[in-house]
Amino acid sequence: MGHPWSLAFCTSRDGFSLRSLYRQMEGHSGPVLLVLRDQDGQTPISRTFHLKATELTSSRWSPFLSRMPLTVEMFGAFSSSAIRLSKGFYGTGETFLFSFSPQLKVFKWTGSNSFFVKGDLDSLMMGSSSGQFGLWLDGDLYHGGSHPCATFNNEVLARQEQFCIKELEAWVLS
């Protein structure tokens, strides 16, 4: 049986604060879909995530992403675990990065390291190699960065390596 996705956090409602994102994630243990649009993005994030849990947690998660509107320029990450404060990296090989610009690109775990997700008070990091992160967000959820990393062998997710966040949403399974 499928489970609906629900919006646990969005900057337009909850403000630009990583601490607020962590607070909204309390009580959630399952997967999280982080969706971002930077200042260069032209269209709003779609708010119609009515997805089945099995589509994300199985190896067949990419078809659900491919059904999203192709006109949306956004990027983000799927974390197999809830976003939380941590002293080290956590997560599983089901974690991935993605971008829509203008078509879907998904960057799966390469197996080269296990640097999936790390959250501290000053930043949230996903994927890493040589001090660079596949996706990095600062504590005020305003500045971010994306660099190629060994964890996901990803391209830069946004139009530029450094970006300003216009909108961020975190979706969880209800």
mmCIF file with all atom_site columns, N, CA and C in Angstrom, residues 7 10 16 68 95-96 101 114 122 131 147 151 153-155:
data_model
loop_
_atom_site.group_PDB
_atom_site.id
_atom_site.type_symbol
_atom_site.label_atom_id
_atom_site.label_alt_id
_atom_site.label_comp_id
_atom_site.label_asym_id
_atom_site.label_entity_id
_atom_site.label_seq_id
_atom_site.pdbx_PDB_ins_code
_atom_site.Cartn_x
_atom_site.Cartn_y
_atom_site.Cartn_z
_atom_site.occupancy
_atom_site.B_iso_or_equiv
_atom_site.pdbx_formal_charge
_atom_site.auth_seq_id
_atom_site.auth_comp_id
_atom_site.auth_asym_id
_atom_site.auth_atom_id
_atom_site.pdbx_PDB_model_num
ATOM 1  N N  . LEU A 1 7   ? 4.301  17.658 3.198   1.00 0.00 ? 7   LEU A N  1
ATOM 2  C CA . LEU A 1 7   ? 5.277  18.731 3.287   1.00 0.00 ? 7   LEU A CA 1
ATOM 3  C C  . LEU A 1 7   ? 5.591  18.980 4.759   1.00 0.00 ? 7   LEU A C  1
ATOM 4  N N  . CYS A 1 10  ? 8.953  24.003 4.641   1.00 0.00 ? 10  CYS A N  1
ATOM 5  C CA . CYS A 1 10  ? 9.177  24.829 3.453   1.00 0.00 ? 10  CYS A CA 1
ATOM 6  C C  . CYS A 1 10  ? 9.581  26.225 3.917   1.00 0.00 ? 10  CYS A C  1
ATOM 7  N N  . PHE A 1 16  ? 13.804 30.695 6.733   1.00 0.00 ? 16  PHE A N  1
ATOM 8  C CA . PHE A 1 16  ? 15.112 30.260 6.248   1.00 0.00 ? 16  PHE A CA 1
ATOM 9  C C  . PHE A 1 16  ? 16.017 29.963 7.438   1.00 0.00 ? 16  PHE A C  1
ATOM 10 N N  . MET A 1 68  ? 7.418  14.136 -12.996 1.00 0.00 ? 68  MET A N  1
ATOM 11 C CA . MET A 1 68  ? 7.272  15.514 -12.536 1.00 0.00 ? 68  MET A CA 1
ATOM 12 C C  . MET A 1 68  ? 7.351  16.459 -13.732 1.00 0.00 ? 68  MET A C  1
ATOM 13 N N  . THR A 1 95  ? 20.350 6.732  -0.830  1.00 0.00 ? 95  THR A N  1
ATOM 14 C CA . THR A 1 95  ? 20.418 8.187  -0.926  1.00 0.00 ? 95  THR A CA 1
ATOM 15 C C  . THR A 1 95  ? 20.918 8.574  -2.324  1.00 0.00 ? 95  THR A C  1
ATOM 16 N N  . PHE A 1 96  ? 20.368 9.652  -2.879  1.00 0.00 ? 96  PHE A N  1
ATOM 17 C CA . PHE A 1 96  ? 20.826 10.117 -4.189  1.00 0.00 ? 96  PHE A CA 1
ATOM 18 C C  . PHE A 1 96  ? 20.610 11.614 -4.335  1.00 0.00 ? 96  PHE A C  1
ATOM 19 N N  . SER A 1 101 ? 17.094 20.257 -15.063 1.00 0.00 ? 101 SER A N  1
ATOM 20 C CA . SER A 1 101 ? 17.543 21.504 -15.679 1.00 0.00 ? 101 SER A CA 1
ATOM 21 C C  . SER A 1 101 ? 18.091 21.246 -17.078 1.00 0.00 ? 101 SER A C  1
ATOM 22 N N  . SER A 1 114 ? 30.950 6.311  1.952   1.00 0.00 ? 114 SER A N  1
ATOM 23 C CA . SER A 1 114 ? 29.620 6.329  2.585   1.00 0.00 ? 114 SER A CA 1
ATOM 24 C C  . SER A 1 114 ? 29.303 7.692  3.184   1.00 0.00 ? 114 SER A C  1
ATOM 25 N N  . ASP A 1 122 ? 25.705 24.487 11.639  1.00 0.00 ? 122 ASP A N  1
ATOM 26 C CA . ASP A 1 122 ? 26.084 25.488 10.647  1.00 0.00 ? 122 ASP A CA 1
ATOM 27 C C  . ASP A 1 122 ? 25.825 25.084 9.210   1.00 0.00 ? 122 ASP A C  1
ATOM 28 N N  . GLY A 1 131 ? 37.015 17.347 0.439   1.00 0.00 ? 131 GLY A N  1
ATOM 29 C CA . GLY A 1 131 ? 36.550 18.584 1.049   1.00 0.00 ? 131 GLY A CA 1
ATOM 30 C C  . GLY A 1 131 ? 35.449 19.301 0.283   1.00 0.00 ? 131 GLY A C  1
ATOM 31 N N  . HIS A 1 147 ? 29.141 20.581 -5.792  1.00 0.00 ? 147 HIS A N  1
ATOM 32 C CA . HIS A 1 147 ? 30.369 20.232 -6.495  1.00 0.00 ? 147 HIS A CA 1
ATOM 33 C C  . HIS A 1 147 ? 30.328 18.748 -6.834  1.00 0.00 ? 147 HIS A C  1
ATOM 34 N N  . THR A 1 151 ? 31.017 10.347 -3.814  1.00 0.00 ? 151 THR A N  1
ATOM 35 C CA . THR A 1 151 ? 29.876 9.595  -3.290  1.00 0.00 ? 151 THR A CA 1
ATOM 36 C C  . THR A 1 151 ? 28.841 9.319  -4.371  1.00 0.00 ? 151 THR A C  1
ATOM 37 N N  . ASN A 1 153 ? 29.243 10.753 -7.834  1.00 0.00 ? 153 ASN A N  1
ATOM 38 C CA . ASN A 1 153 ? 29.770 11.054 -9.173  1.00 0.00 ? 153 ASN A CA 1
ATOM 39 C C  . ASN A 1 153 ? 28.828 12.018 -9.902  1.00 0.00 ? 153 ASN A C  1
ATOM 40 N N  . ASN A 1 154 ? 28.402 13.038 -9.181  1.00 0.00 ? 154 ASN A N  1
ATOM 41 C CA . ASN A 1 154 ? 27.405 13.981 -9.697  1.00 0.00 ? 154 ASN A CA 1
ATOM 42 C C  . ASN A 1 154 ? 28.037 15.139 -10.436 1.00 0.00 ? 154 ASN A C  1
ATOM 43 N N  . GLU A 1 155 ? 27.220 15.755 -11.257 1.00 0.00 ? 155 GLU A N  1
ATOM 44 C CA . GLU A 1 155 ? 27.551 17.038 -11.850 1.00 0.00 ? 155 GLU A CA 1
ATOM 45 C C  . GLU A 1 155 ? 27.129 18.111 -10.841 1.00 0.00 ? 155 GLU A C  1
#
